[in-house]
Amino acid sequence: MIRVGYYGYAAWLDVLLAPWTLLWALMATWFCLYGRRQGDPLVQTLLITALGFAFAYVAQMKGWAYHALPTAGAFALALGFALVGGLQQRFMPKMLGYAMLVLAMAMPLIVGPYSNAQRSEADRALATVPSGQPVQILGADPLWAWPLVEERHLPWHSRLYTYWMLPAIAHAESTGTSTPQLRILSGRILEEAALDMHCAPPAAILIERQVRYASQPIPFDMRAFFLRRPDIRAFLADNYQEMPQTPSLYVYRRVRAVTPLALAACPKVY
């Protein structure tokens, strides 16, 4: 699934031109100029660690802040131990080093607090769903569901936290480059989504109306994708009423009681 479905890479400028990458560059420059003869094994280990995490950040090509955090932390620790250990005695290099440590500690203020800009739509759509009732959100972006379902105590019976692999399928289908592996993955996604619905019939189902990519916008009909499977179409038609849609979501509410399936293949939610 990861081999064929990992898609949606960010643009190089978004990955490399960020506040944290500037901090890495400054710290790396400091070590190149003033710490080349550093013999402290702890500092050396932290620098190797920082380089390893920096490689992982670039290889993932997402540009997310939490991917960058380990690199910044390892660089800052290495710099702190180098300064405390007396690696550099000259006044200006020491002041530059301490200034970069202050900048590292100020990075949360520079980046700002986490904000889920997409939450309001899902919040409104699920506002009247009672606590304890399962919901299902069919979308590629986890921000529709998290942390909303956790905070509202709405059980999540899907085996996936989001359908993050759908952008790869959308891209392949829209460009005519689909592969047998992607088609197998598509079938597996639909089969398991149908099973999840029947094992714990959701009180509400939200479906993302459109998938768009930052680097290559491609419209993709998420609802049409899931309705390819006849048992999902019948399940919605028999048990749900379509409510007024939001700008980004189709909204379905269950209008009759549905007996959950009790199968060994059903996801176990504790």
C-alpha positions as CSV (number, residue, x, y, z in Angstrom):
1,M,0.0,0.0,0.0
2,I,2.8,2.4,0.8
3,R,4.8,1.5,-2.2
4,V,2.0,2.2,-4.7
5,G,0.0,4.7,-2.8
6,Y,2.4,7.3,-1.3
7,Y,1.7,10.4,-3.4
8,G,1.2,14.1,-3.1
9,Y,4.8,15.3,-2.7
10,A,5.2,19.0,-1.9
11,A,7.0,21.5,-4.1
12,W,10.7,21.7,-3.5
13,L,10.4,25.4,-2.5
14,D,7.8,24.4,0.2
15,V,10.1,21.7,1.5
16,L,13.4,23.6,1.5
17,L,12.4,27.2,2.1
18,A,10.9,27.0,5.6
19,P,11.8,28.6,9.0
20,W,13.3,25.3,10.3
21,T,15.5,24.6,7.2
22,L,16.9,28.1,7.6
23,L,17.8,27.3,11.2
24,W,19.4,24.0,10.1
25,A,21.5,25.9,7.5
26,L,22.7,28.4,10.1
27,M,23.7,25.8,12.6
28,A,25.4,23.7,9.9
29,T,27.3,26.7,8.8
30,W,28.4,27.5,12.4
31,F,29.8,24.0,12.7
32,C,31.6,24.2,9.3
33,L,33.2,27.5,10.3
34,Y,33.9,27.0,14.0
35,G,33.4,23.4,14.9
36,R,35.4,21.4,12.4
37,R,37.8,20.1,15.0
38,Q,35.1,19.1,17.4
39,G,36.2,15.9,19.1
40,D,33.4,15.4,21.6
41,P,31.7,12.0,20.8
42,L,28.4,13.3,22.0
43,V,28.4,16.3,19.7
44,Q,29.5,14.1,16.8
45,T,26.7,11.6,17.5
46,L,24.1,14.4,17.6
47,L,25.4,15.8,14.3
48,I,25.2,12.4,12.6
49,T,21.7,12.1,14.1
50,A,20.7,15.5,12.7
51,L,22.0,14.6,9.2
52,G,20.0,11.4,9.3
53,F,16.8,13.1,10.2
54,A,17.4,15.8,7.6
55,F,17.8,13.1,5.0
56,A,14.5,11.6,6.1
57,Y,12.8,15.0,5.9
58,V,13.9,15.6,2.3
59,A,13.2,12.0,1.3
60,Q,9.6,12.2,2.5
61,M,9.1,15.4,0.5
62,K,6.2,16.6,2.5
63,G,7.6,19.7,4.3
64,W,5.6,19.2,7.4
65,A,6.8,20.8,10.7
66,Y,6.7,17.6,12.7
67,H,9.0,15.9,10.1
68,A,11.5,18.7,10.7
69,L,11.4,18.7,14.5
70,P,14.0,15.9,15.1
71,T,16.6,17.6,12.9
72,A,16.2,20.9,14.6
73,G,16.3,19.2,18.0
74,A,19.5,17.2,17.3
75,F,21.3,20.3,15.8
76,A,20.3,22.5,18.7
77,L,21.5,19.9,21.2
78,A,24.8,19.5,19.4
79,L,25.3,23.2,19.3
80,G,24.4,23.5,23.0
81,F,26.8,20.8,24.1
82,A,29.5,22.3,21.9
83,L,29.1,25.7,23.5
84,V,29.0,24.4,27.0
85,G,32.0,22.1,26.3
86,G,34.1,25.1,25.4
87,L,34.6,24.1,21.8
88,Q,34.7,27.8,20.8
89,Q,36.2,30.4,23.1
90,R,36.1,33.4,20.8
91,F,33.5,35.9,21.7
92,M,31.7,36.4,18.3
93,P,31.3,32.7,17.4
94,K,30.0,32.0,20.9
95,M,27.5,34.8,20.7
96,L,26.3,33.6,17.3
97,G,25.9,30.1,18.7
98,Y,23.8,31.3,21.6
99,A,21.7,33.5,19.3
100,M,20.9,30.4,17.2
101,L,19.9,28.5,20.3
102,V,17.5,31.4,21.2
103,L,16.2,31.2,17.7
104,A,15.6,27.4,18.1
105,M,13.7,28.0,21.3
106,A,11.6,30.7,19.6
107,M,10.8,28.4,16.6
108,P,7.3,27.4,18.0
109,L,6.4,31.1,18.1
110,I,7.7,31.6,14.6
111,V,5.8,28.6,13.2
112,G,2.7,29.3,15.3
113,P,0.2,27.0,17.0
114,Y,-1.4,24.1,15.2
115,S,-4.7,25.1,13.6
116,N,-7.1,22.8,11.7
117,A,-8.6,25.2,9.2
118,Q,-10.9,22.5,7.8
119,R,-12.5,21.4,11.0
120,S,-15.4,23.8,11.0
121,E,-17.2,22.1,8.1
122,A,-17.0,18.7,9.7
123,D,-17.9,20.1,13.1
124,R,-21.1,21.6,11.7
125,A,-22.0,18.3,9.9
126,L,-21.5,16.2,13.0
127,A,-22.8,18.7,15.5
128,T,-26.0,16.7,16.2
129,V,-24.5,13.2,16.2
130,P,-24.7,11.9,19.8
131,S,-21.6,11.0,21.7
132,G,-20.9,7.3,21.4
133,Q,-22.3,6.9,17.9
134,P,-19.9,5.7,15.2
135,V,-19.1,7.9,12.2
136,Q,-17.3,7.4,9.0
137,I,-15.5,10.0,6.9
138,L,-14.4,9.0,3.4
139,G,-11.7,11.4,2.5
140,A,-8.0,11.6,1.8
141,D,-7.3,14.3,4.3
142,P,-7.2,13.3,8.0
143,L,-8.1,16.9,9.1
144,W,-11.8,16.2,8.4
145,A,-11.8,13.6,11.2
146,W,-9.0,14.4,13.6
147,P,-9.1,15.5,16.4
148,L,-12.8,16.1,16.0
149,V,-14.0,12.5,16.4
150,E,-11.8,11.9,19.4
151,E,-13.0,15.1,21.2
152,R,-16.7,14.4,20.4
153,H,-16.3,10.7,21.5
154,L,-17.5,9.4,18.2
155,P,-16.2,5.8,17.7
156,W,-14.0,5.3,14.6
157,H,-14.5,1.8,13.3
158,S,-12.5,2.2,10.1
159,R,-9.2,0.3,9.9
160,L,-7.7,3.4,8.4
161,Y,-7.3,6.8,10.0
162,T,-7.9,8.3,6.5
163,Y,-7.9,7.2,2.9
164,W,-4.5,8.8,2.4
165,M,-3.7,6.6,-0.6
166,L,-6.5,7.9,-2.8
167,P,-4.6,10.8,-4.3
168,A,-2.2,8.3,-6.0
169,I,-5.3,6.5,-7.4
170,A,-6.8,9.8,-8.5
171,H,-3.6,10.9,-10.2
172,A,-3.1,7.6,-12.0
173,E,-6.7,7.4,-13.2
174,S,-6.8,11.0,-14.5
175,T,-3.5,10.6,-16.3
176,G,-4.1,7.1,-17.7
177,T,-1.1,5.7,-15.8
178,S,-2.9,3.2,-13.5
179,T,-1.1,0.0,-12.7
180,P,-2.3,-3.5,-11.7
181,Q,-1.1,-2.8,-8.2
182,L,-3.1,0.4,-7.9
183,R,-6.2,-1.4,-9.3
184,I,-5.8,-4.1,-6.7
185,L,-5.4,-1.4,-4.0
186,S,-8.5,0.3,-5.2
187,G,-10.5,-2.9,-4.9
188,R,-9.1,-3.6,-1.4
189,I,-10.0,-0.1,-0.2
190,L,-13.6,-0.4,-1.4
191,E,-14.0,-3.9,0.0
192,E,-12.8,-2.9,3.4
193,A,-14.8,0.4,3.4
194,A,-17.9,-1.6,2.7
195,L,-17.1,-4.1,5.5
196,D,-16.4,-1.3,8.0
197,M,-19.8,0.3,7.2
198,H,-21.7,-3.0,7.7
199,C,-19.7,-4.0,10.9
200,A,-20.6,-0.7,12.6
201,P,-23.3,1.2,10.7
202,P,-22.3,4.9,11.1
203,A,-24.7,7.5,12.4
204,A,-23.3,9.8,9.8
205,I,-21.1,9.5,6.8
206,L,-19.1,12.4,5.4
207,I,-17.5,12.1,1.9
208,E,-14.9,14.5,0.7
209,R,-16.3,16.3,-2.4
210,Q,-13.0,16.9,-4.0
211,V,-9.3,16.0,-3.7
212,R,-6.8,18.5,-4.8
213,Y,-3.0,18.4,-4.7
214,A,-0.8,21.4,-3.8
215,S,1.7,20.5,-6.5
216,Q,-0.7,19.2,-9.2
217,P,-4.4,20.0,-8.8
218,I,-6.5,17.1,-10.1
219,P,-10.3,17.0,-9.5
220,F,-11.4,13.6,-8.3
221,D,-14.9,12.5,-7.5
222,M,-14.5,10.8,-4.2
223,R,-18.1,9.8,-3.8
224,A,-18.2,8.3,-7.3
225,F,-15.2,6.2,-6.4
226,F,-16.8,4.7,-3.3
227,L,-20.1,4.2,-5.1
228,R,-18.4,2.0,-7.6
229,R,-19.1,-0.8,-5.2
230,P,-22.7,-2.0,-5.4
231,D,-23.1,-2.9,-1.7
232,I,-21.9,0.6,-0.7
233,R,-24.5,2.1,-3.1
234,A,-27.2,-0.1,-1.7
235,F,-26.2,0.5,1.9
236,L,-26.5,4.3,1.5
237,A,-29.7,4.2,-0.5
238,D,-31.5,1.9,2.0
239,N,-30.4,3.4,5.3
240,Y,-29.3,7.0,4.8
241,Q,-30.6,10.4,3.8
242,E,-28.4,12.9,2.0
243,M,-28.3,16.2,3.9
244,P,-27.4,19.6,2.6
245,Q,-23.8,19.4,1.6
246,T,-21.1,21.8,2.8
247,P,-18.6,23.4,0.4
248,S,-16.2,20.4,0.8
249,L,-18.3,17.5,2.1
250,Y,-21.3,15.3,1.2
251,V,-23.3,14.6,4.3
252,Y,-25.4,11.5,4.9
253,R,-27.4,10.7,8.1
254,R,-28.7,7.3,9.0
255,V,-32.5,7.3,9.1
256,R,-33.2,3.7,10.2
257,A,-31.7,1.2,12.6
258,V,-29.2,-1.2,11.0
259,T,-28.1,-4.5,12.6
260,P,-24.3,-4.6,12.6
261,L,-22.6,-7.6,11.1
262,A,-20.7,-9.8,13.5
263,L,-17.9,-11.2,11.4
264,A,-14.3,-12.2,12.3
265,A,-13.1,-9.8,9.6
266,C,-14.7,-6.8,11.3
267,P,-12.2,-4.3,12.8
268,K,-11.9,-4.7,16.6
269,V,-12.3,-1.3,18.3
270,Y,-11.5,-1.2,22.0
